[in-house]
Structure formats: structure tokens, C-alpha cells
Amino acid sequence: MEVFSRVSRLARQLDLRRRQAFLAHGLEPWEFDVLSALRRAGAPYSATPGSLMTELLVSSGTMTNRIDRLEDQGLVVRSPSPHDRRGVQVSLTDAGKERVDHALGELVRVERDLLAPLDDAHRDELANLLRRVLIPLDS
């Protein structure tokens, strides 16, 4: 219980601080998730709605709603797929790229602060121990 209680408390703190970091940049956590998935795709920062849906583990309807809302804010744009006439690509706008980059910088700062009590060796050790616990769960 000692381990999982602490992991749970840390997860709650991380969630709370992530939300605060994103809100400081005008984003909800789900908005950050979509924008960062596009950012990770690399230039030209685009993906199909289906690939976003798979990566973010949401339904088709949820993904459509999220894209609609981000498009209304000018953070993403839909365009015809260059590979499939029936397909659509979702791409970051310059405003979307700027917003997610700033929010990511804030997130990195928050995560660094959470781990500040650990030196590099302890952070590496913690990462390795957590990886060992998670490997069987991810298969």
C-alpha cells in the first residue's frame, strides 16, 4: 500500500499542476493532448482524425468534437488529404503551434519542480523502477 498510495498522491499532484500549467496558456488538458499529438507528428504538424483518435484513445465522435472546437479557436485547420480524396488532414496553425509550445515549456518546468528533490541518479533509478513495473502492463 505504501508504494501505490504514494504513486497515487503523486499522480494527483501531477494532474493538478498539469491543469494549472495548461490553463495558464488557455488550454484544457484534452486540447493540449490533441495539439501536442500534432506537434509530435513533426512538420507539417498534421495527422488524420483516425490516427489522432487511435493515439489519444478516444471515440470518433469525441475526436470530431475536439477538432471542431480547436478549429473554432483557430488552433487547427482541416484540409483535404493529399493521399486520399475522401480523407482529411488536421494541421496545427501557427497559433496552435505557438500555444502548445508555450504550454509544453510550462509543463516541463512543473515536472522538473516535482522531481527537484531527486538528483540525477535517483531520477534515473526511479524511472527504471517504474519502467520495470509498467512493462508487463503495456503488453
C-alpha positions in Angstrom: 0.0 0.0 0.0 2.8 2.4 0.8 4.1 2.4 -2.9 0.7 2.7 -4.6 -0.5 5.3 -2.1 2.5 7.5 -2.9 2.2 6.9 -6.7 -1.5 7.9 -6.4 -0.7 11.0 -4.5 2.0 12.0 -7.0 -0.4 11.3 -9.9 -3.0 13.6 -8.3 -0.4 16.4 -7.8 0.9 16.0 -11.4 -2.7 16.1 -12.8 -3.5 19.3 -10.7 -0.3 21.0 -11.8 -0.6 20.0 -15.4 -4.1 21.5 -15.5 -2.8 24.7 -13.9 0.1 24.9 -16.5 -2.3 24.4 -19.4 -4.8 26.9 -18.1 -2.1 29.5 -17.8 -1.8 29.1 -21.6 -5.6 29.0 -22.2 -5.8 25.2 -22.8 -7.7 22.4 -21.3 -5.8 19.1 -20.8 -7.7 17.5 -23.8 -6.8 20.5 -26.0 -3.1 20.1 -25.1 -3.3 16.4 -25.8 -4.6 16.9 -29.4 -2.2 19.8 -30.1 0.8 18.0 -28.7 0.0 14.9 -30.8 0.0 17.0 -33.9 3.3 18.7 -32.7 4.9 15.3 -32.2 4.0 14.3 -35.7 6.7 16.8 -36.9 6.5 19.2 -39.8 4.0 19.9 -41.3 2.4 19.0 -37.9 -0.6 17.2 -39.3 -2.4 13.9 -38.9 -5.6 12.2 -39.9 -8.5 12.3 -37.4 -8.3 8.5 -37.3 -4.7 8.5 -36.3 -5.4 11.1 -33.6 -8.3 9.0 -32.4 -6.1 5.9 -32.1 -3.2 7.8 -30.4 -5.4 9.6 -27.9 -7.7 6.6 -27.2 -11.0 8.4 -27.9 -14.1 7.7 -30.0 -14.7 9.0 -33.4 -17.4 11.3 -32.2 -15.2 12.7 -29.4 -12.4 13.3 -31.8 -14.6 15.1 -34.3 -16.0 17.3 -31.5 -12.4 18.1 -30.2 -11.2 19.0 -33.7 -14.3 21.2 -34.3 -13.6 23.1 -31.0 -9.9 23.6 -31.8 -10.7 24.7 -35.3 -13.2 27.3 -34.0 -10.4 28.7 -31.8 -8.0 28.9 -34.9 -5.6 26.4 -33.4 -6.0 23.7 -36.1 -7.3 23.6 -39.6 -8.8 20.8 -41.7 -7.7 20.2 -45.3 -8.2 17.5 -47.9 -5.7 14.7 -47.7 -3.1 14.8 -50.4 -3.1 11.0 -50.4 -6.8 10.2 -50.4 -9.6 12.3 -51.9 -12.0 11.2 -49.3 -9.6 11.8 -46.4 -9.0 14.8 -44.2 -5.8 16.1 -42.6 -5.8 18.1 -39.4 -2.9 20.5 -39.1 -1.6 22.9 -36.4 -2.0 26.6 -37.3 0.8 28.9 -36.3 -1.3 30.0 -33.3 -1.8 26.3 -32.3 1.9 25.6 -32.6 2.8 28.6 -30.5 0.2 27.8 -27.8 1.2 24.2 -27.5 4.9 25.0 -27.4 4.4 27.6 -24.6 2.2 25.1 -22.6 4.8 22.4 -23.1 7.5 24.6 -21.7 5.4 25.3 -18.7 4.7 21.5 -18.3 8.4 20.7 -18.4 9.1 23.3 -15.7 6.3 21.9 -13.5 7.6 18.3 -13.9 11.1 19.4 -13.2 9.9 21.1 -10.0 8.1 18.0 -8.9 11.3 16.0 -9.3 13.6 18.6 -7.8 14.1 16.7 -4.5 15.9 13.9 -6.5 19.3 14.1 -8.0 20.0 12.8 -11.5 21.0 9.3 -10.2 17.8 9.0 -8.2 15.6 10.2 -11.1 17.2 7.6 -13.3 16.7 4.9 -10.7 13.0 5.9 -10.2 12.4 5.9 -14.0 14.0 2.4 -14.3 12.0 1.0 -11.4 8.7 2.4 -12.8 9.6 1.1 -16.2 10.0 -2.4 -14.7 6.6 -2.2 -13.1 4.9 -0.9 -16.3 6.4 -3.2 -18.9 4.1 -6.2 -18.2 1.1 -3.8 -18.1 1.9 -2.4 -21.5 2.0 -5.8 -23.3 
